[in-house]
N, CA, C and O atoms as a Maestro MAE file, in Angstrom:
{
 s_m_m2io_version
 :::
 2.0.0
}

f_m_ct {
 s_m_title
 :::
 protein
 m_atom[308] {
  # First column is atom index #
  i_m_mmod_type
  r_m_x_coord
  r_m_y_coord
  r_m_z_coord
  i_m_residue_number
  s_m_chain_name
  s_m_pdb_residue_name
  s_m_pdb_atom_name
  i_m_atomic_number
  :::
  1 25 78.809 136.952 96.702 1 A "MET " " N  " 7
  2 3 79.293 136.543 95.416 1 A "MET " " CA " 6
  3 2 78.128 136.035 94.575 1 A "MET " " C  " 6
  4 15 77.222 135.373 95.081 1 A "MET " " O  " 8
  5 25 78.165 136.349 93.310 2 A "ARG " " N  " 7
  6 3 77.170 135.773 92.413 2 A "ARG " " CA " 6
  7 2 77.535 134.285 92.261 2 A "ARG " " C  " 6
  8 15 78.681 133.886 92.466 2 A "ARG " " O  " 8
  9 25 76.533 133.485 91.899 3 A "HIS " " N  " 7
  10 3 76.757 132.059 91.917 3 A "HIS " " CA " 6
  11 2 76.695 131.363 90.561 3 A "HIS " " C  " 6
  12 15 76.498 130.150 90.501 3 A "HIS " " O  " 8
  13 25 76.860 132.113 89.470 4 A "THR " " N  " 7
  14 3 76.897 131.449 88.172 4 A "THR " " CA " 6
  15 2 78.237 130.674 88.085 4 A "THR " " C  " 6
  16 15 79.185 131.008 88.796 4 A "THR " " O  " 8
  17 25 78.314 129.677 87.245 5 A "ARG " " N  " 7
  18 3 79.545 128.894 87.118 5 A "ARG " " CA " 6
  19 2 80.665 129.819 86.639 5 A "ARG " " C  " 6
  20 15 81.796 129.723 87.116 5 A "ARG " " O  " 8
  21 25 80.367 130.679 85.736 6 A "ALA " " N  " 7
  22 3 81.442 131.605 85.233 6 A "ALA " " CA " 6
  23 2 81.967 132.495 86.330 6 A "ALA " " C  " 6
  24 15 83.166 132.769 86.364 6 A "ALA " " O  " 8
  25 25 81.093 132.974 87.258 7 A "ASP " " N  " 7
  26 3 81.587 133.789 88.355 7 A "ASP " " CA " 6
  27 2 82.466 132.987 89.325 7 A "ASP " " C  " 6
  28 15 83.490 133.475 89.803 7 A "ASP " " O  " 8
  29 25 82.043 131.745 89.605 8 A "VAL " " N  " 7
  30 3 82.876 130.913 90.481 8 A "VAL " " CA " 6
  31 2 84.253 130.635 89.890 8 A "VAL " " C  " 6
  32 15 85.275 130.757 90.567 8 A "VAL " " O  " 8
  33 25 84.258 130.262 88.618 9 A "VAL " " N  " 7
  34 3 85.533 130.014 87.903 9 A "VAL " " CA " 6
  35 2 86.409 131.266 87.899 9 A "VAL " " C  " 6
  36 15 87.614 131.188 88.134 9 A "VAL " " O  " 8
  37 25 85.799 132.414 87.631 10 A "ALA " " N  " 7
  38 3 86.607 133.664 87.586 10 A "ALA " " CA " 6
  39 2 87.161 134.007 88.975 10 A "ALA " " C  " 6
  40 15 88.295 134.476 89.079 10 A "ALA " " O  " 8
  41 25 86.384 133.782 90.043 11 A "PHE " " N  " 7
  42 3 86.835 134.080 91.390 11 A "PHE " " CA " 6
  43 2 88.018 133.143 91.723 11 A "PHE " " C  " 6
  44 15 89.079 133.580 92.168 11 A "PHE " " O  " 8
  45 25 87.789 131.862 91.490 12 A "GLU " " N  " 7
  46 3 88.831 130.881 91.878 12 A "GLU " " CA " 6
  47 2 90.130 131.131 91.047 12 A "GLU " " C  " 6
  48 15 91.236 130.958 91.559 12 A "GLU " " O  " 8
  49 25 89.981 131.521 89.814 13 A "ARG " " N  " 7
  50 3 91.161 131.789 88.995 13 A "ARG " " CA " 6
  51 2 91.883 133.050 89.572 13 A "ARG " " C  " 6
  52 15 93.111 133.085 89.653 13 A "ARG " " O  " 8
  53 25 91.108 134.054 89.957 14 A "GLY " " N  " 7
  54 3 91.681 135.276 90.515 14 A "GLY " " CA " 6
  55 2 92.352 135.044 91.879 14 A "GLY " " C  " 6
  56 15 93.426 135.584 92.148 14 A "GLY " " O  " 8
  57 25 91.718 134.249 92.724 15 A "VAL " " N  " 7
  58 3 92.280 134.029 94.077 15 A "VAL " " CA " 6
  59 2 93.588 133.254 94.004 15 A "VAL " " C  " 6
  60 15 94.459 133.428 94.856 15 A "VAL " " O  " 8
  61 25 93.735 132.399 92.994 16 A "ARG " " N  " 7
  62 3 94.988 131.635 92.814 16 A "ARG " " CA " 6
  63 2 96.188 132.552 92.477 16 A "ARG " " C  " 6
  64 15 97.342 132.172 92.675 16 A "ARG " " O  " 8
  65 25 95.898 133.740 91.976 17 A "GLN " " N  " 7
  66 3 96.941 134.656 91.580 17 A "GLN " " CA " 6
  67 2 97.446 135.545 92.697 17 A "GLN " " C  " 6
  68 15 98.367 136.336 92.494 17 A "GLN " " O  " 8
  69 25 96.831 135.418 93.915 18 A "LEU " " N  " 7
  70 3 97.197 136.275 95.027 18 A "LEU " " CA " 6
  71 2 98.203 135.494 95.922 18 A "LEU " " C  " 6
  72 15 97.821 134.522 96.573 18 A "LEU " " O  " 8
  73 25 99.466 135.918 95.947 19 A "PRO " " N  " 7
  74 3 100.406 135.185 96.760 19 A "PRO " " CA " 6
  75 2 100.145 135.240 98.284 19 A "PRO " " C  " 6
  76 15 100.608 134.379 99.033 19 A "PRO " " O  " 8
  77 25 99.398 136.262 98.721 20 A "GLU " " N  " 7
  78 3 99.009 136.383 100.141 20 A "GLU " " CA " 6
  79 2 98.037 135.281 100.617 20 A "GLU " " C  " 6
  80 15 97.955 134.978 101.807 20 A "GLU " " O  " 8
  81 25 97.312 134.697 99.661 21 A "VAL " " N  " 7
  82 3 96.314 133.709 99.971 21 A "VAL " " CA " 6
  83 2 97.036 132.340 100.089 21 A "VAL " " C  " 6
  84 15 97.520 131.808 99.090 21 A "VAL " " O  " 8
  85 25 97.101 131.784 101.304 22 A "VAL " " N  " 7
  86 3 97.746 130.571 101.602 22 A "VAL " " CA " 6
  87 2 96.808 129.385 101.298 22 A "VAL " " C  " 6
  88 15 97.218 128.403 100.679 22 A "VAL " " O  " 8
  89 25 95.555 129.494 101.741 23 A "HIS " " N  " 7
  90 3 94.508 128.521 101.520 23 A "HIS " " CA " 6
  91 2 93.261 129.171 101.148 23 A "HIS " " C  " 6
  92 15 92.967 130.263 101.633 23 A "HIS " " O  " 8
  93 25 92.479 128.543 100.284 24 A "CYS " " N  " 7
  94 3 91.137 128.984 99.913 24 A "CYS " " CA " 6
  95 2 90.201 127.805 99.998 24 A "CYS " " C  " 6
  96 15 90.365 126.815 99.284 24 A "CYS " " O  " 8
  97 25 89.195 127.913 100.895 25 A "HIS " " N  " 7
  98 3 88.236 126.826 101.099 25 A "HIS " " CA " 6
  99 2 86.872 127.245 100.614 25 A "HIS " " C  " 6
  100 15 86.374 128.300 101.007 25 A "HIS " " O  " 8
  101 25 86.268 126.457 99.782 26 A "HIS " " N  " 7
  102 3 84.862 126.644 99.387 26 A "HIS " " CA " 6
  103 2 84.035 126.019 100.475 26 A "HIS " " C  " 6
  104 15 84.160 124.821 100.730 26 A "HIS " " O  " 8
  105 25 83.196 126.790 101.124 27 A "ILE " " N  " 7
  106 3 82.478 126.348 102.302 27 A "ILE " " CA " 6
  107 2 80.983 126.543 102.185 27 A "ILE " " C  " 6
  108 15 80.491 127.222 101.283 27 A "ILE " " O  " 8
  109 25 80.244 125.908 103.152 28 A "THR " " N  " 7
  110 3 78.793 126.085 103.183 28 A "THR " " CA " 6
  111 2 78.509 127.048 104.314 28 A "THR " " C  " 6
  112 15 79.357 127.287 105.174 28 A "THR " " O  " 8
  113 25 77.291 127.607 104.304 29 A "GLY " " N  " 7
  114 3 76.896 128.511 105.392 29 A "GLY " " CA " 6
  115 2 76.707 129.900 104.851 29 A "GLY " " C  " 6
  116 15 76.363 130.094 103.685 29 A "GLY " " O  " 8
  117 25 76.941 130.879 105.728 30 A "ASN " " N  " 7
  118 3 76.730 132.301 105.397 30 A "ASN " " CA " 6
  119 2 77.699 132.868 104.376 30 A "ASN " " C  " 6
  120 15 77.404 133.858 103.708 30 A "ASN " " O  " 8
  121 25 78.848 132.239 104.261 31 A "PHE " " N  " 7
  122 3 79.847 132.713 103.340 31 A "PHE " " CA " 6
  123 2 80.144 131.618 102.270 31 A "PHE " " C  " 6
  124 15 79.860 130.440 102.489 31 A "PHE " " O  " 8
  125 25 80.709 132.024 101.135 32 A "ASP " " N  " 7
  126 3 81.040 131.088 100.089 32 A "ASP " " CA " 6
  127 2 82.446 130.598 100.207 32 A "ASP " " C  " 6
  128 15 82.695 129.423 99.938 32 A "ASP " " O  " 8
  129 25 83.367 131.413 100.587 33 A "TYR " " N  " 7
  130 3 84.767 131.028 100.667 33 A "TYR " " CA " 6
  131 2 85.398 131.476 101.967 33 A "TYR " " C  " 6
  132 15 84.988 132.488 102.536 33 A "TYR " " O  " 8
  133 25 86.374 130.753 102.440 34 A "LEU " " N  " 7
  134 3 87.183 131.073 103.595 34 A "LEU " " CA " 6
  135 2 88.584 131.119 103.122 34 A "LEU " " C  " 6
  136 15 89.102 130.108 102.648 34 A "LEU " " O  " 8
  137 25 89.252 132.288 103.230 35 A "LEU " " N  " 7
  138 3 90.587 132.490 102.732 35 A "LEU " " CA " 6
  139 2 91.497 132.555 103.974 35 A "LEU " " C  " 6
  140 15 91.172 133.208 104.966 35 A "LEU " " O  " 8
  141 25 92.640 131.862 103.892 36 A "GLN " " N  " 7
  142 3 93.735 132.090 104.907 36 A "GLN " " CA " 6
  143 2 94.712 132.989 104.218 36 A "GLN " " C  " 6
  144 15 95.269 132.653 103.173 36 A "GLN " " O  " 8
  145 25 94.917 134.152 104.821 37 A "VAL " " N  " 7
  146 3 95.832 135.135 104.185 37 A "VAL " " CA " 6
  147 2 96.991 135.376 105.150 37 A "VAL " " C  " 6
  148 15 96.807 135.472 106.363 37 A "VAL " " O  " 8
  149 25 98.171 135.471 104.580 38 A "GLU " " N  " 7
  150 3 99.361 135.805 105.384 38 A "GLU " " CA " 6
  151 2 100.001 137.067 104.854 38 A "GLU " " C  " 6
  152 15 100.442 137.136 103.707 38 A "GLU " " O  " 8
  153 25 100.040 138.060 105.718 39 A "VAL " " N  " 7
  154 3 100.733 139.336 105.378 39 A "VAL " " CA " 6
  155 2 101.616 139.718 106.570 39 A "VAL " " C  " 6
  156 15 101.533 139.116 107.641 39 A "VAL " " O  " 8
  157 25 102.460 140.731 106.360 40 A "ALA " " N  " 7
  158 3 103.451 141.094 107.369 40 A "ALA " " CA " 6
  159 2 102.806 141.702 108.612 40 A "ALA " " C  " 6
  160 15 103.261 141.442 109.726 40 A "ALA " " O  " 8
  161 25 101.740 142.517 108.439 41 A "ASP " " N  " 7
  162 3 101.153 143.255 109.570 41 A "ASP " " CA " 6
  163 2 99.783 143.782 109.171 41 A "ASP " " C  " 6
  164 15 99.331 143.565 108.047 41 A "ASP " " O  " 8
  165 25 99.129 144.470 110.087 42 A "LEU " " N  " 7
  166 3 97.762 144.959 109.797 42 A "LEU " " CA " 6
  167 2 97.794 146.018 108.690 42 A "LEU " " C  " 6
  168 15 96.905 145.974 107.839 42 A "LEU " " O  " 8
  169 25 98.737 146.964 108.623 43 A "PRO " " N  " 7
  170 3 98.751 147.841 107.492 43 A "PRO " " CA " 6
  171 2 98.861 147.140 106.140 43 A "PRO " " C  " 6
  172 15 98.257 147.560 105.153 43 A "PRO " " O  " 8
  173 25 99.652 146.053 106.119 44 A "ALA " " N  " 7
  174 3 99.733 145.253 104.874 44 A "ALA " " CA " 6
  175 2 98.458 144.572 104.592 44 A "ALA " " C  " 6
  176 15 98.103 144.417 103.424 44 A "ALA " " O  " 8
  177 25 97.718 144.140 105.612 45 A "TYR " " N  " 7
  178 3 96.370 143.526 105.373 45 A "TYR " " CA " 6
  179 2 95.416 144.595 104.877 45 A "TYR " " C  " 6
  180 15 94.623 144.346 103.969 45 A "TYR " " O  " 8
  181 25 95.482 145.766 105.455 46 A "GLU " " N  " 7
  182 3 94.563 146.857 104.975 46 A "GLU " " CA " 6
  183 2 94.773 147.090 103.485 46 A "GLU " " C  " 6
  184 15 93.810 147.213 102.728 46 A "GLU " " O  " 8
  185 25 96.011 147.148 103.075 47 A "ASP " " N  " 7
  186 3 96.295 147.371 101.639 47 A "ASP " " CA " 6
  187 2 95.804 146.188 100.804 47 A "ASP " " C  " 6
  188 15 95.161 146.360 99.769 47 A "ASP " " O  " 8
  189 25 96.123 144.989 101.279 48 A "PHE " " N  " 7
  190 3 95.630 143.716 100.558 48 A "PHE " " CA " 6
  191 2 94.105 143.750 100.442 48 A "PHE " " C  " 6
  192 15 93.547 143.515 99.370 48 A "PHE " " O  " 8
  193 25 93.452 144.043 101.547 49 A "HIS " " N  " 7
  194 3 92.001 144.080 101.562 49 A "HIS " " CA " 6
  195 2 91.457 145.093 100.551 49 A "HIS " " C  " 6
  196 15 90.576 144.775 99.752 49 A "HIS " " O  " 8
  197 25 91.982 146.287 100.597 50 A "ALA " " N  " 7
  198 3 91.471 147.357 99.719 50 A "ALA " " CA " 6
  199 2 91.817 147.165 98.247 50 A "ALA " " C  " 6
  200 15 90.996 147.439 97.372 50 A "ALA " " O  " 8
  201 25 93.015 146.701 97.976 51 A "HIS " " N  " 7
  202 3 93.488 146.654 96.591 51 A "HIS " " CA " 6
  203 2 93.432 145.286 95.897 51 A "HIS " " C  " 6
  204 15 93.444 145.214 94.668 51 A "HIS " " O  " 8
  205 25 93.372 144.231 96.661 52 A "GLN " " N  " 7
  206 3 93.380 142.926 96.049 52 A "GLN " " CA " 6
  207 2 92.020 142.217 96.209 52 A "GLN " " C  " 6
  208 15 91.410 141.838 95.209 52 A "GLN " " O  " 8
  209 25 91.552 142.039 97.413 53 A "LEU " " N  " 7
  210 3 90.269 141.351 97.621 53 A "LEU " " CA " 6
  211 2 89.085 142.086 97.035 53 A "LEU " " C  " 6
  212 15 88.307 141.503 96.280 53 A "LEU " " O  " 8
  213 25 88.936 143.335 97.362 54 A "VAL " " N  " 7
  214 3 87.732 144.049 96.942 54 A "VAL " " CA " 6
  215 2 87.854 144.533 95.551 54 A "VAL " " C  " 6
  216 15 86.868 144.498 94.815 54 A "VAL " " O  " 8
  217 25 89.022 144.994 95.127 55 A "MET " " N  " 7
  218 3 89.122 145.643 93.801 55 A "MET " " CA " 6
  219 2 89.417 144.659 92.669 55 A "MET " " C  " 6
  220 15 88.966 144.856 91.540 55 A "MET " " O  " 8
  221 25 90.161 143.616 92.963 56 A "SER " " N  " 7
  222 3 90.631 142.762 91.837 56 A "SER " " CA " 6
  223 2 89.913 141.404 91.692 56 A "SER " " C  " 6
  224 15 89.913 140.829 90.603 56 A "SER " " O  " 8
  225 25 89.314 140.896 92.750 57 A "LEU " " N  " 7
  226 3 88.628 139.588 92.677 57 A "LEU " " CA " 6
  227 2 87.229 139.772 92.147 57 A "LEU " " C  " 6
  228 15 86.442 140.526 92.719 57 A "LEU " " O  " 8
  229 25 86.901 139.085 91.048 58 A "PRO " " N  " 7
  230 3 85.568 139.193 90.516 58 A "PRO " " CA " 6
  231 2 84.520 138.591 91.429 58 A "PRO " " C  " 6
  232 15 84.768 137.582 92.090 58 A "PRO " " O  " 8
  233 25 83.330 139.216 91.468 59 A "GLY " " N  " 7
  234 3 82.193 138.621 92.190 59 A "GLY " " CA " 6
  235 2 82.207 138.830 93.698 59 A "GLY " " C  " 6
  236 15 81.327 138.312 94.385 59 A "GLY " " O  " 8
  237 25 83.156 139.558 94.230 60 A "VAL " " N  " 7
  238 3 83.230 139.785 95.708 60 A "VAL " " CA " 6
  239 2 82.249 140.903 96.059 60 A "VAL " " C  " 6
  240 15 82.386 142.030 95.585 60 A "VAL " " O  " 8
  241 25 81.233 140.573 96.915 61 A "ALA " " N  " 7
  242 3 80.271 141.536 97.363 61 A "ALA " " CA " 6
  243 2 80.615 142.040 98.725 61 A "ALA " " C  " 6
  244 15 80.522 143.247 98.951 61 A "ALA " " O  " 8
  245 25 81.012 141.193 99.663 62 A "THR " " N  " 7
  246 3 81.372 141.602 100.972 62 A "THR " " CA " 6
  247 2 82.573 140.773 101.477 62 A "THR " " C  " 6
  248 15 82.814 139.657 101.019 62 A "THR " " O  " 8
  249 25 83.287 141.336 102.400 63 A "VAL " " N  " 7
  250 3 84.418 140.646 103.007 63 A "VAL " " CA " 6
  251 2 84.292 140.775 104.534 63 A "VAL " " C  " 6
  252 15 84.136 141.882 105.049 63 A "VAL " " O  " 8
  253 25 84.358 139.661 105.248 64 A "THR " " N  " 7
  254 3 84.394 139.682 106.693 64 A "THR " " CA " 6
  255 2 85.765 139.142 107.091 64 A "THR " " C  " 6
  256 15 86.175 138.078 106.628 64 A "THR " " O  " 8
  257 25 86.463 139.868 107.939 65 A "SER " " N  " 7
  258 3 87.819 139.542 108.357 65 A "SER " " CA " 6
  259 2 87.884 139.145 109.838 65 A "SER " " C  " 6
  260 15 87.183 139.681 110.696 65 A "SER " " O  " 8
  261 25 88.742 138.202 110.071 66 A "TYR " " N  " 7
  262 3 89.064 137.814 111.459 66 A "TYR " " CA " 6
  263 2 90.590 137.752 111.544 66 A "TYR " " C  " 6
  264 15 91.257 137.244 110.643 66 A "TYR " " O  " 8
  265 25 91.106 138.262 112.605 67 A "VAL " " N  " 7
  266 3 92.559 138.267 112.815 67 A "VAL " " CA " 6
  267 2 92.875 137.215 113.874 67 A "VAL " " C  " 6
  268 15 92.305 137.191 114.965 67 A "VAL " " O  " 8
  269 25 93.827 136.334 113.490 68 A "THR " " N  " 7
  270 3 94.174 135.253 114.453 68 A "THR " " CA " 6
  271 2 95.081 135.801 115.543 68 A "THR " " C  " 6
  272 15 96.102 136.426 115.255 68 A "THR " " O  " 8
  273 25 94.712 135.569 116.775 69 A "MET " " N  " 7
  274 3 95.479 136.004 117.909 69 A "MET " " CA " 6
  275 2 96.454 134.908 118.370 69 A "MET " " C  " 6
  276 15 97.540 135.220 118.858 69 A "MET " " O  " 8
  277 25 96.078 133.635 118.221 70 A "LYS " " N  " 7
  278 3 96.861 132.566 118.662 70 A "LYS " " CA " 6
  279 2 96.385 131.320 117.946 70 A "LYS " " C  " 6
  280 15 95.196 131.171 117.663 70 A "LYS " " O  " 8
  281 25 97.321 130.419 117.651 71 A "THR " " N  " 7
  282 3 96.968 129.129 116.982 71 A "THR " " CA " 6
  283 2 97.406 128.013 117.871 71 A "THR " " C  " 6
  284 15 98.571 127.939 118.261 71 A "THR " " O  " 8
  285 25 96.506 127.159 118.190 72 A "LEU " " N  " 7
  286 3 96.812 125.943 118.965 72 A "LEU " " CA " 6
  287 2 96.729 124.723 118.045 72 A "LEU " " C  " 6
  288 15 95.920 124.665 117.119 72 A "LEU " " O  " 8
  289 25 97.584 123.769 118.334 73 A "SER " " N  " 7
  290 3 97.475 122.505 117.608 73 A "SER " " CA " 6
  291 2 97.736 121.369 118.526 73 A "SER " " C  " 6
  292 15 98.117 121.579 119.678 73 A "SER " " O  " 8
  293 25 97.549 120.192 118.069 74 A "ALA " " N  " 7
  294 3 97.688 119.020 118.916 74 A "ALA " " CA " 6
  295 2 99.110 118.898 119.483 74 A "ALA " " C  " 6
  296 15 99.279 118.348 120.571 74 A "ALA " " O  " 8
  297 25 100.092 119.374 118.807 75 A "ASP " " N  " 7
  298 3 101.456 119.226 119.275 75 A "ASP " " CA " 6
  299 2 101.960 120.482 120.057 75 A "ASP " " C  " 6
  300 15 103.132 120.555 120.426 75 A "ASP " " O  " 8
  301 25 101.085 121.428 120.289 76 A "THR " " N  " 7
  302 3 101.402 122.613 121.101 76 A "THR " " CA " 6
  303 2 101.427 122.246 122.576 76 A "THR " " C  " 6
  304 15 100.477 121.649 123.082 76 A "THR " " O  " 8
  305 25 102.473 122.587 123.252 77 A "THR " " N  " 7
  306 3 102.513 122.343 124.704 77 A "THR " " CA " 6
  307 2 102.333 123.595 125.477 77 A "THR " " C  " 6
  308 15 102.341 123.568 126.708 77 A "THR " " O  " 8
  :::
 }
 m_bond[307] {
  # First column is bond index #
  i_m_from
  i_m_to
  i_m_order
  :::
  1 1 2 1
  2 2 3 1
  3 3 4 2
  4 3 5 1
  5 5 6 1
  6 6 7 1
  7 7 8 2
  8 7 9 1
  9 9 10 1
  10 10 11 1
  11 11 12 2
  12 11 13 1
  13 13 14 1
  14 14 15 1
  15 15 16 2
  16 15 17 1
  17 17 18 1
  18 18 19 1
  19 19 20 2
  20 19 21 1
  21 21 22 1
  22 22 23 1
  23 23 24 2
  24 23 25 1
  25 25 26 1
  26 26 27 1
  27 27 28 2
  28 27 29 1
  29 29 30 1
  30 30 31 1
  31 31 32 2
  32 31 33 1
  33 33 34 1
  34 34 35 1
  35 35 36 2
  36 35 37 1
  37 37 38 1
  38 38 39 1
  39 39 40 2
  40 39 41 1
  41 41 42 1
  42 42 43 1
  43 43 44 2
  44 43 45 1
  45 45 46 1
  46 46 47 1
  47 47 48 2
  48 47 49 1
  49 49 50 1
  50 50 51 1
  51 51 52 2
  52 51 53 1
  53 53 54 1
  54 54 55 1
  55 55 56 2
  56 55 57 1
  57 57 58 1
  58 58 59 1
  59 59 60 2
  60 59 61 1
  61 61 62 1
  62 62 63 1
  63 63 64 2
  64 63 65 1
  65 65 66 1
  66 66 67 1
  67 67 68 2
  68 67 69 1
  69 69 70 1
  70 70 71 1
  71 71 72 2
  72 71 73 1
  73 73 74 1
  74 74 75 1
  75 75 76 2
  76 75 77 1
  77 77 78 1
  78 78 79 1
  79 79 80 2
  80 79 81 1
  81 81 82 1
  82 82 83 1
  83 83 84 2
  84 83 85 1
  85 85 86 1
  86 86 87 1
  87 87 88 2
  88 87 89 1
  89 89 90 1
  90 90 91 1
  91 91 92 2
  92 91 93 1
  93 93 94 1
  94 94 95 1
  95 95 96 2
  96 95 97 1
  97 97 98 1
  98 98 99 1
  99 99 100 2
  100 99 101 1
  101 101 102 1
  102 102 103 1
  103 103 104 2
  104 103 105 1
  105 105 106 1
  106 106 107 1
  107 107 108 2
  108 107 109 1
  109 109 110 1
  110 110 111 1
  111 111 112 2
  112 111 113 1
  113 113 114 1
  114 114 115 1
  115 115 116 2
  116 115 117 1
  117 117 118 1
  118 118 119 1
  119 119 120 2
  120 119 121 1
  121 121 122 1
  122 122 123 1
  123 123 124 2
  124 123 125 1
  125 125 126 1
  126 126 127 1
  127 127 128 2
  128 127 129 1
  129 129 130 1
  130 130 131 1
  131 131 132 2
  132 131 133 1
  133 133 134 1
  134 134 135 1
  135 135 136 2
  136 135 137 1
  137 137 138 1
  138 138 139 1
  139 139 140 2
  140 139 141 1
  141 141 142 1
  142 142 143 1
  143 143 144 2
  144 143 145 1
  145 145 146 1
  146 146 147 1
  147 147 148 2
  148 147 149 1
  149 149 150 1
  150 150 151 1
  151 151 152 2
  152 151 153 1
  153 153 154 1
  154 154 155 1
  155 155 156 2
  156 155 157 1
  157 157 158 1
  158 158 159 1
  159 159 160 2
  160 159 161 1
  161 161 162 1
  162 162 163 1
  163 163 164 2
  164 163 165 1
  165 165 166 1
  166 166 167 1
  167 167 168 2
  168 167 169 1
  169 169 170 1
  170 170 171 1
  171 171 172 2
  172 171 173 1
  173 173 174 1
  174 174 175 1
  175 175 176 2
  176 175 177 1
  177 177 178 1
  178 178 179 1
  179 179 180 2
  180 179 181 1
  181 181 182 1
  182 182 183 1
  183 183 184 2
  184 183 185 1
  185 185 186 1
  186 186 187 1
  187 187 188 2
  188 187 189 1
  189 189 190 1
  190 190 191 1
  191 191 192 2
  192 191 193 1
  193 193 194 1
  194 194 195 1
  195 195 196 2
  196 195 197 1
  197 197 198 1
  198 198 199 1
  199 199 200 2
  200 199 201 1
  201 201 202 1
  202 202 203 1
  203 203 204 2
  204 203 205 1
  205 205 206 1
  206 206 207 1
  207 207 208 2
  208 207 209 1
  209 209 210 1
  210 210 211 1
  211 211 212 2
  212 211 213 1
  213 213 214 1
  214 214 215 1
  215 215 216 2
  216 215 217 1
  217 217 218 1
  218 218 219 1
  219 219 220 2
  220 219 221 1
  221 221 222 1
  222 222 223 1
  223 223 224 2
  224 223 225 1
  225 225 226 1
  226 226 227 1
  227 227 228 2
  228 227 229 1
  229 229 230 1
  230 230 231 1
  231 231 232 2
  232 231 233 1
  233 233 234 1
  234 234 235 1
  235 235 236 2
  236 235 237 1
  237 237 238 1
  238 238 239 1
  239 239 240 2
  240 239 241 1
  241 241 242 1
  242 242 243 1
  243 243 244 2
  244 243 245 1
  245 245 246 1
  246 246 247 1
  247 247 248 2
  248 247 249 1
  249 249 250 1
  250 250 251 1
  251 251 252 2
  252 251 253 1
  253 253 254 1
  254 254 255 1
  255 255 256 2
  256 255 257 1
  257 257 258 1
  258 258 259 1
  259 259 260 2
  260 259 261 1
  261 261 262 1
  262 262 263 1
  263 263 264 2
  264 263 265 1
  265 265 266 1
  266 266 267 1
  267 267 268 2
  268 267 269 1
  269 269 270 1
  270 270 271 1
  271 271 272 2
  272 271 273 1
  273 273 274 1
  274 274 275 1
  275 275 276 2
  276 275 277 1
  277 277 278 1
  278 278 279 1
  279 279 280 2
  280 279 281 1
  281 281 282 1
  282 282 283 1
  283 283 284 2
  284 283 285 1
  285 285 286 1
  286 286 287 1
  287 287 288 2
  288 287 289 1
  289 289 290 1
  290 290 291 1
  291 291 292 2
  292 291 293 1
  293 293 294 1
  294 294 295 1
  295 295 296 2
  296 295 297 1
  297 297 298 1
  298 298 299 1
  299 299 300 2
  300 299 301 1
  301 301 302 1
  302 302 303 1
  303 303 304 2
  304 303 305 1
  305 305 306 1
  306 306 307 1
  307 307 308 2
  :::
 }
}
């Protein structure tokens, strides 16, 4: 992602418009943002990736995806 203030504002405005994005975290490190995305299945994610993340969000240069296999929390037994 380019790092001008206008690019950041445009990206954040665009990501707020995507109902699949549950959380968007501005982070440090190798990536600028971490998105939590919820879709029905992998084909739905493939469509979201191709048509929403890459094509419609301004300033996106690369996308790295991780699929959650299991979620543990403090109250999980």
